[in-house]
Coordinates of C-alpha atoms in Angstrom, one line a residue:
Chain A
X670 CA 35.6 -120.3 -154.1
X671 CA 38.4 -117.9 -152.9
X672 CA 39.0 -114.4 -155.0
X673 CA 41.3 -111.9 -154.5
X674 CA 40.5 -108.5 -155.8
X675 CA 42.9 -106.1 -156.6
X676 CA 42.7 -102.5 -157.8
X677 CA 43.8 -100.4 -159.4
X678 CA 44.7 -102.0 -162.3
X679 CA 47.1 -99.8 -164.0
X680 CA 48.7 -96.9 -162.3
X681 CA 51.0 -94.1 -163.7
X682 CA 52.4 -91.6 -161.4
X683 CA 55.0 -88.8 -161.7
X684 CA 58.0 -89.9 -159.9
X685 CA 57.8 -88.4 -156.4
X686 CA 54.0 -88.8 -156.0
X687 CA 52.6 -91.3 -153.6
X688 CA 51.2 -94.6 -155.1
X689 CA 48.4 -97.2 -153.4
X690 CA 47.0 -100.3 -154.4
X691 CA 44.1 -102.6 -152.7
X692 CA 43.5 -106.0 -152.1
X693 CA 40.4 -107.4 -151.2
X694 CA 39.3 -111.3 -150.1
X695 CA 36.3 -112.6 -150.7
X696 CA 37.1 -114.8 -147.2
X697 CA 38.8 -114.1 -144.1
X698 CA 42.6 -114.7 -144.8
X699 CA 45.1 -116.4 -142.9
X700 CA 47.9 -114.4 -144.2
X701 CA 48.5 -111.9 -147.3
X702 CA 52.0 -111.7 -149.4
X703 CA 53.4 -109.1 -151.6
X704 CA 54.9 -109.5 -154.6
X705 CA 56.9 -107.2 -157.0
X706 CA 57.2 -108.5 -160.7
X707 CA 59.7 -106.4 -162.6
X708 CA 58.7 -106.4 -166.5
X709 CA 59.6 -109.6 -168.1
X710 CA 60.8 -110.4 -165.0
X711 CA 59.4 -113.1 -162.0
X712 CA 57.5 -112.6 -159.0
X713 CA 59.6 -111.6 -156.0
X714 CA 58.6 -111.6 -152.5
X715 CA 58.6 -108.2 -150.6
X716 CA 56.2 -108.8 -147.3
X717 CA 54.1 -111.2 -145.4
X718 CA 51.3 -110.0 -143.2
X719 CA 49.6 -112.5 -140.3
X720 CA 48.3 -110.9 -137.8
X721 CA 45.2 -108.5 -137.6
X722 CA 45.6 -104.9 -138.2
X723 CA 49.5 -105.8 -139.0
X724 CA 51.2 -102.7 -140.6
X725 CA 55.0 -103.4 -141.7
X726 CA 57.3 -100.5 -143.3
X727 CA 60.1 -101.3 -145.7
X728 CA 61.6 -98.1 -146.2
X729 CA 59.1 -96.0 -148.9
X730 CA 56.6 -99.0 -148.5
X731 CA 54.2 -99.7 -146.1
X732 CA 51.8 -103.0 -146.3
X733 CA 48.8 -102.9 -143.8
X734 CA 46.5 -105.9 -143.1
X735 CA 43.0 -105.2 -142.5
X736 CA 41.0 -106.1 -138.8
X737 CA 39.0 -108.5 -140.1
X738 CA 41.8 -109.6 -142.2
X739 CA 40.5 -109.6 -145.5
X740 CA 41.9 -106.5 -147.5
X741 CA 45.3 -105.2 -147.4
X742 CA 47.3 -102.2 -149.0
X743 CA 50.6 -101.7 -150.2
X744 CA 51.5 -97.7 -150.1
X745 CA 54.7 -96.3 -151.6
X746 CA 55.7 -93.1 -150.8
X747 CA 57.1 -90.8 -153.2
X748 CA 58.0 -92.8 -156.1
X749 CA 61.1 -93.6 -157.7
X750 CA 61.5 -95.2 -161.1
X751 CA 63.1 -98.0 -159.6
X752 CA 59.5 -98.8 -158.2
X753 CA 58.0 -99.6 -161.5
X754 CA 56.6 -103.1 -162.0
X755 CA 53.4 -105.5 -161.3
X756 CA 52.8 -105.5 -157.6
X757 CA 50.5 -108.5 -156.4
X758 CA 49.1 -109.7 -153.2
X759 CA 48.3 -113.2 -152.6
X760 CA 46.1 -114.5 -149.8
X761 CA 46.1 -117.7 -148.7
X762 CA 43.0 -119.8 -146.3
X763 CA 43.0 -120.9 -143.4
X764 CA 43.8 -124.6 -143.7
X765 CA 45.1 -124.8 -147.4
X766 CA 48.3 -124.5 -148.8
X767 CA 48.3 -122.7 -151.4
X768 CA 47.6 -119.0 -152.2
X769 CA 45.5 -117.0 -154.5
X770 CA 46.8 -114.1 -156.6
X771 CA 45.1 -110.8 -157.0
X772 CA 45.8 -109.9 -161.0
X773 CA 48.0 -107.3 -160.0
X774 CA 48.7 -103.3 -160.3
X775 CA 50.9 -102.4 -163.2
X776 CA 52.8 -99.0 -161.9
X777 CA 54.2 -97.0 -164.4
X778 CA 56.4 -93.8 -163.3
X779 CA 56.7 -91.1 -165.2
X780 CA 60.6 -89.2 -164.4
Chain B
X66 CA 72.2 -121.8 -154.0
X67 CA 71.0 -121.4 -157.9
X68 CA 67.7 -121.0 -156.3
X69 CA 64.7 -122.2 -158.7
X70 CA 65.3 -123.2 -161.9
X71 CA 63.6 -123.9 -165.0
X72 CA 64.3 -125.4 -168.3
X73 CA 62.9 -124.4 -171.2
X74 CA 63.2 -120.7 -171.2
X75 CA 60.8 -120.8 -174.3
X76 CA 59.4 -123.2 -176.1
X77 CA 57.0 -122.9 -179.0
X78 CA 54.6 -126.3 -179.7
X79 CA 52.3 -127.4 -182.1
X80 CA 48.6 -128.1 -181.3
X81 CA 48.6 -132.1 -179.9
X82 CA 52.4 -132.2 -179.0
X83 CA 53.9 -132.8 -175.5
X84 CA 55.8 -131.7 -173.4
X85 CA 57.8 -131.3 -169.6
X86 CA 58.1 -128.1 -168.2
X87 CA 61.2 -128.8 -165.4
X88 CA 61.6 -127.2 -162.3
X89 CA 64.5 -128.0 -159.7
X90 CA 65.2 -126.6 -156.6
X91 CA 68.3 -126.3 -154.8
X92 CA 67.2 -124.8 -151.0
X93 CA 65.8 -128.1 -149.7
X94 CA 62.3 -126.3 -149.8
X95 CA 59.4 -129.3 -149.2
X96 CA 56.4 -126.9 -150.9
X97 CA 56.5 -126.9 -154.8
X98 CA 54.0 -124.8 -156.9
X99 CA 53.4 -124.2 -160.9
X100 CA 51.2 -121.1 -161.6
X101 CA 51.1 -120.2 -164.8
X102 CA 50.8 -116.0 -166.0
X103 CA 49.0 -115.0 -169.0
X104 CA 49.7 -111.8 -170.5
X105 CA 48.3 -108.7 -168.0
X106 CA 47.1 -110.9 -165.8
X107 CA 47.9 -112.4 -162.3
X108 CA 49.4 -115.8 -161.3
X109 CA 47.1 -118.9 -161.2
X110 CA 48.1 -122.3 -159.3
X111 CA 47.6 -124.8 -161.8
X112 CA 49.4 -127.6 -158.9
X113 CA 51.3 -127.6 -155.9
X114 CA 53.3 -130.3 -153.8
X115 CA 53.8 -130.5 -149.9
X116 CA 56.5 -133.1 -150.2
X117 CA 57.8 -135.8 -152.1
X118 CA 55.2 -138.4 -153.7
X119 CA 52.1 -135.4 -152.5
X120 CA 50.4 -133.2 -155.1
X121 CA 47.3 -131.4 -155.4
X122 CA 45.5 -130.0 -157.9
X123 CA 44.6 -126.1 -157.7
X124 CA 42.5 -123.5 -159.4
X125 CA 43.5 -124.4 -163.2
X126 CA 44.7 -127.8 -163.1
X127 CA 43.2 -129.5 -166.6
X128 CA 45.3 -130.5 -168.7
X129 CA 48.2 -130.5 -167.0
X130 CA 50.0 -133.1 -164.4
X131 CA 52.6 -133.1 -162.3
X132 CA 55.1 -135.7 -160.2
X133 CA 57.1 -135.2 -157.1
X134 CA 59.4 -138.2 -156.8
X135 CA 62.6 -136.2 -155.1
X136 CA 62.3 -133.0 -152.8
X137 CA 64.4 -130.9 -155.5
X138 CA 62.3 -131.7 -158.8
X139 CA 58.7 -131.0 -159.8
X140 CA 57.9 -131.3 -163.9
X141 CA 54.9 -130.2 -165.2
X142 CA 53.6 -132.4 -168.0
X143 CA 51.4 -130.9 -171.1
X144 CA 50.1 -133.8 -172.9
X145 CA 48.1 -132.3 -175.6
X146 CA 48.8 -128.9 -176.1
X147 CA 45.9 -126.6 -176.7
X148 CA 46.0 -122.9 -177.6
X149 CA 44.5 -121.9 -174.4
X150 CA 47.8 -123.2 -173.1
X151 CA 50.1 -120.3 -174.5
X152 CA 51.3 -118.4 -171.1
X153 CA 54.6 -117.9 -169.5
X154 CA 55.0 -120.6 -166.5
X155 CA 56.3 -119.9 -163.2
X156 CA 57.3 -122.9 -160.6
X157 CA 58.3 -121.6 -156.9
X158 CA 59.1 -123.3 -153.9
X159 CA 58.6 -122.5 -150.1
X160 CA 60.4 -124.0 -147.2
X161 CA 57.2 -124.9 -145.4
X162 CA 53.4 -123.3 -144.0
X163 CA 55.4 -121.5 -141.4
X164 CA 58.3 -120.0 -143.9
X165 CA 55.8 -119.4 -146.6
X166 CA 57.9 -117.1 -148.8
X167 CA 57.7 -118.2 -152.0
X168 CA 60.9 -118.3 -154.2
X169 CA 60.5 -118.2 -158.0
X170 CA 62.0 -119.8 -161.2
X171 CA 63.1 -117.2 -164.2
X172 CA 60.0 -118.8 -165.6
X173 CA 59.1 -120.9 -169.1
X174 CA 57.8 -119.2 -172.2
X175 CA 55.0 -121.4 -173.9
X176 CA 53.0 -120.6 -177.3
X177 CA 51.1 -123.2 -178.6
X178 CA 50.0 -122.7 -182.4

C-alpha cells in the first residue's frame, strides 16, 4: 500500500542555520501538502505542490516537488524560533481521496 | 467562520465504554476526514467522507465508525474502547479534490485505561 517516508526525524538547529527535511512516496503522487503542527497545537496547511518539478517559495521556505513526483523537500532558510514545530508532508494517489502522512520532522531551534 | 470544531477537548474512558467524538464544520466543505495522532508520530486516516450519506474507510479504520447525515457534521463513534485507542484525534475538512487544503479541528484528547 501507499507510504510516505519522511526524514529526518528530529532536527535541532541554531537559529539562523538552514533546516531541510525529505519526503519520499513509495508511488508516484498526484500531489504533495505541507503541514506545520505547532506543539500541542493542530496541523496547519502551508503548501500544495501538483505539478512535476514544481518549486514554490513562501518567504524563508521553499517546497520543491520531485520529476517523477515522488519526493519532495521543504527547506527553511535561516531559522527563526518562530519556525519550531512538526512539519509533515502528505501525498495523496492518483484516484483516491485521501492522503497519506509522512510521520513528520520535529524542528527544534536553539536561540 | 468558527472553522472546524470539535467536542470533547479531552476525554478519559474506561476499557469497554463508548463514545462520539463530534466534528462540525462551518465552511460548507463536502470532504470530511478523522486521523487520529499518537504521541511522536504522524497523522493516520482512520475515515473520510466525500459528501453527505458517503464514507470510506482508510488506513486504521477498526474499531471505529462514522456517519455523515448533514454536510456540516461527521461523529466518530468508539464503541468499545481499547487501550490501543489512547491518541489525540484530529477531524478536518476540504472544500473538494480541486481545493484540497485541509482545515483542522483544535483536536480531541482520548486515554483509554
Amino acid at each position: 500500500g501507499q507510504q510516505v517516508m519522511q526524514i529526518p526525524q528530529y532536527q535541532h538547529v541554531q537559529e539562523g542555520e538552514d533546516f531541510t527535511t525529505y519526503c519520499n512516496s513509495s508511488t508516484t503522487l498526484s500531489n504533495i501538502q505541507w503541514y506545520k503542527q505547532r506543539p500541542g497545537g493542530h496541523p496547519v496547511f502551508l503548501i500544495q505542490l501538483v505539478k512535476s518539478g514544481e518549486v514554490k517559495k513562501q518567504k524563508r521556505l521553499t517546497f520543491q516537488f520531485g520529476e517523477a513526483k515522488k519526493n519532495s523537500s521543504l527547506h527553511i532558510t535561516a531559522t527563526q524560533t518562530t519556525d519550531v514545530g512538526t512539519y509533515f508532508c502528505a501525498g495523496r494517489e492518483y484516484n483516491f481521496n485521501k492522503f497519506y502522512f509522512g510521520s513528520g520532522t520535529k524542528l527544534n531551534v536553539k536561540p | 467562520n468558527a472553522g472546524v470544531t470539535q467536542t470533547p477537548k479531552f476525554r478519559i474512558l474506561k476499557i469497554g465504554q463508548s463514545m462520539t467524538l463530534q466534528c462540525t464544520q462551518d465552511m460548507n466543505h463536502n470532504y470530511m476526514y478523522w486521523y487520529r495522532q499518537d504521541p511522536g508520530m504522524g497523522l493516520k486516516l482512520i475515515y473520510y467522507s466525500v459528501g453527505a450519506g458517503i464514507t470510506d474507510k482508510g488506513e486504521v479504520p477498526n474499531g471505529y465508525n462514522v456517519s455523515r447525515s448533514t454536510t456540516e457534521d461527521f461523529p466518530l463513534r468508539l464503541e468499545l474502547a481499547a487501550p490501543s485507542q489512547t491518541s489525540v484525534y484530529f477531524c478536518a475538512s476540504s472544500y473538494s479534490d480541486r481545493q484540497e487544503t485541509q482545515y483542522f479541528g483544535p483536536g480531541t484528547r482520548l486515554l483509554v485505561l
